[in-house]
Each structure stands twice: as C-alpha cells, then as structure tokens.
PDB file of C-alpha atoms in Angstrom:
ATOM      1  CA  MET A   1      17.493   4.765  -0.118  1.00  0.00           C
ATOM      2  CA  ILE A   2      15.321   3.823  -3.070  1.00  0.00           C
ATOM      3  CA  VAL A   3      15.040   5.597  -6.393  1.00  0.00           C
ATOM      4  CA  LEU A   4      11.984   5.512  -8.644  1.00  0.00           C
ATOM      5  CA  ASP A   5      11.474   6.746 -12.175  1.00  0.00           C
ATOM      6  CA  VAL A   6       8.202   8.696 -12.167  1.00  0.00           C
ATOM      7  CA  SER A   7       6.175   9.645 -15.234  1.00  0.00           C
ATOM      8  CA  GLY A   8       3.324  12.070 -15.717  1.00  0.00           C
ATOM      9  CA  MET A   9       4.566  14.974 -13.601  1.00  0.00           C
ATOM     10  CA  LYS A  10       3.860  18.286 -15.344  1.00  0.00           C
ATOM     11  CA  GLY A  11       5.040  20.797 -12.750  1.00  0.00           C
ATOM     12  CA  GLU A  12       5.880  21.527  -9.132  1.00  0.00           C
ATOM     13  CA  ALA A  13       2.330  20.756  -7.974  1.00  0.00           C
ATOM     14  CA  CYS A  14       2.653  17.260  -9.419  1.00  0.00           C
ATOM     15  CA  ALA A  15       6.051  16.762  -7.786  1.00  0.00           C
ATOM     16  CA  LYS A  16       4.595  17.828  -4.441  1.00  0.00           C
ATOM     17  CA  LYS A  17       1.684  15.408  -4.833  1.00  0.00           C
ATOM     18  CA  VAL A  18       4.122  12.551  -5.534  1.00  0.00           C
ATOM     19  CA  GLN A  19       6.238  13.503  -2.507  1.00  0.00           C
ATOM     20  CA  GLU A  20       3.179  13.670  -0.264  1.00  0.00           C
ATOM     21  CA  ALA A  21       1.938  10.275  -1.490  1.00  0.00           C
ATOM     22  CA  VAL A  22       5.106   8.562  -0.263  1.00  0.00           C
ATOM     23  CA  SER A  23       5.313  10.644   2.921  1.00  0.00           C
ATOM     24  CA  ALA A  24       1.720   9.719   3.785  1.00  0.00           C
ATOM     25  CA  ARG A  25       2.707   6.049   3.904  1.00  0.00           C
ATOM     26  CA  ASP A  26       5.969   6.682   5.776  1.00  0.00           C
ATOM     27  CA  PRO A  27       5.830   9.994   7.680  1.00  0.00           C
ATOM     28  CA  ALA A  28       9.472   9.619   8.775  1.00  0.00           C
ATOM     29  CA  ALA A  29      10.710   9.300   5.181  1.00  0.00           C
ATOM     30  CA  THR A  30      12.971  11.850   3.556  1.00  0.00           C
ATOM     31  CA  VAL A  31      11.621  12.231   0.025  1.00  0.00           C
ATOM     32  CA  VAL A  32      13.147  14.289  -2.781  1.00  0.00           C
ATOM     33  CA  VAL A  33      11.379  14.585  -6.131  1.00  0.00           C
ATOM     34  CA  SER A  34      12.992  15.982  -9.270  1.00  0.00           C
ATOM     35  CA  GLN A  35      10.205  16.838 -11.667  1.00  0.00           C
ATOM     36  CA  ASN A  36      12.684  17.681 -14.444  1.00  0.00           C
ATOM     37  CA  ALA A  37      14.493  14.344 -14.133  1.00  0.00           C
ATOM     38  CA  GLY A  38      11.299  12.393 -13.469  1.00  0.00           C
ATOM     39  CA  ARG A  39      12.876  10.819 -10.422  1.00  0.00           C
ATOM     40  CA  LEU A  40      12.029  10.276  -6.769  1.00  0.00           C
ATOM     41  CA  SER A  41      14.641   9.437  -4.132  1.00  0.00           C
ATOM     42  CA  ALA A  42      13.486   8.331  -0.713  1.00  0.00           C
ATOM     43  CA  ASP A  43      15.176   7.319   2.504  1.00  0.00           C
ATOM     44  CA  THR A  44      12.251   5.231   3.710  1.00  0.00           C
ATOM     45  CA  THR A  45      11.229   2.029   5.426  1.00  0.00           C
ATOM     46  CA  LEU A  46       8.846   1.317   2.542  1.00  0.00           C
ATOM     47  CA  SER A  47       9.766  -1.450   0.143  1.00  0.00           C
ATOM     48  CA  PRO A  48      10.302  -0.455  -3.490  1.00  0.00           C
ATOM     49  CA  ASP A  49       6.934  -2.019  -4.371  1.00  0.00           C
ATOM     50  CA  GLU A  50       5.185  -0.057  -1.611  1.00  0.00           C
ATOM     51  CA  ALA A  51       6.739   3.202  -2.810  1.00  0.00           C
ATOM     52  CA  VAL A  52       5.753   2.465  -6.419  1.00  0.00           C
ATOM     53  CA  GLU A  53       2.188   1.744  -5.291  1.00  0.00           C
ATOM     54  CA  ALA A  54       2.073   5.015  -3.328  1.00  0.00           C
ATOM     55  CA  VAL A  55       3.094   7.004  -6.407  1.00  0.00           C
ATOM     56  CA  ARG A  56       0.678   5.116  -8.663  1.00  0.00           C
ATOM     57  CA  SER A  57      -2.167   5.700  -6.202  1.00  0.00           C
ATOM     58  CA  ALA A  58      -1.525   9.437  -6.621  1.00  0.00           C
ATOM     59  CA  GLY A  59      -2.139   9.061 -10.353  1.00  0.00           C
ATOM     60  CA  TYR A  60       1.406   8.903 -11.716  1.00  0.00           C
ATOM     61  CA  GLY A  61       3.453   6.193 -13.361  1.00  0.00           C
ATOM     62  CA  ALA A  62       6.328   4.746 -11.366  1.00  0.00           C
ATOM     63  CA  VAL A  63       8.924   2.018 -11.716  1.00  0.00           C
ATOM     64  CA  PHE A  64      11.700   1.016  -9.353  1.00  0.00           C
ATOM     65  CA  ALA A  65      15.054   2.263 -10.698  1.00  0.00           C
ATOM     66  CA  PHE A  66      17.583   1.168  -8.062  1.00  0.00           C
ATOM     67  CA  LYS A  67      18.434   0.971  -4.377  1.00  0.00           C
ATOM     68  CA  ALA A  68      21.333   3.136  -3.199  1.00  0.00           C
TER      69      ALA A  68
END
C-alpha cells in the first residue's frame, strides 16, 4: 500500500476525481481518498511515482508520503 499527500482538493467531487485518476491507471487498485486529511491510500501495483503522476495529471498536487 502506498500513501500520498494530496493538495488542492476542495470537496467530494475533487476526492472522487483523484480516486478515479489512480483507478484509471490500475483498475484493480483499492483507492481510498480522505479529502479532509488530504491523503490518498492505495493498494496498487503502481509505483509511488506512477501514482503521483496520476494525481498530478488530474490537476492536483501530490507527493509520496510512505509505503505501508
């Protein structure tokens, strides 16, 4: 599981867009986004860099926080 810190989310629609951006690159991923915490957790085959790029391509800031 990887965890990203995500910036720029203003509401549930933003959180859904972030979730869908990662899921589009790994349809089998389990992705949970906490808009309030500004955090994304994903059980995915994507590398941290790939997940960060997916979030950034959706228009949000993202940095790798840690791998659990």
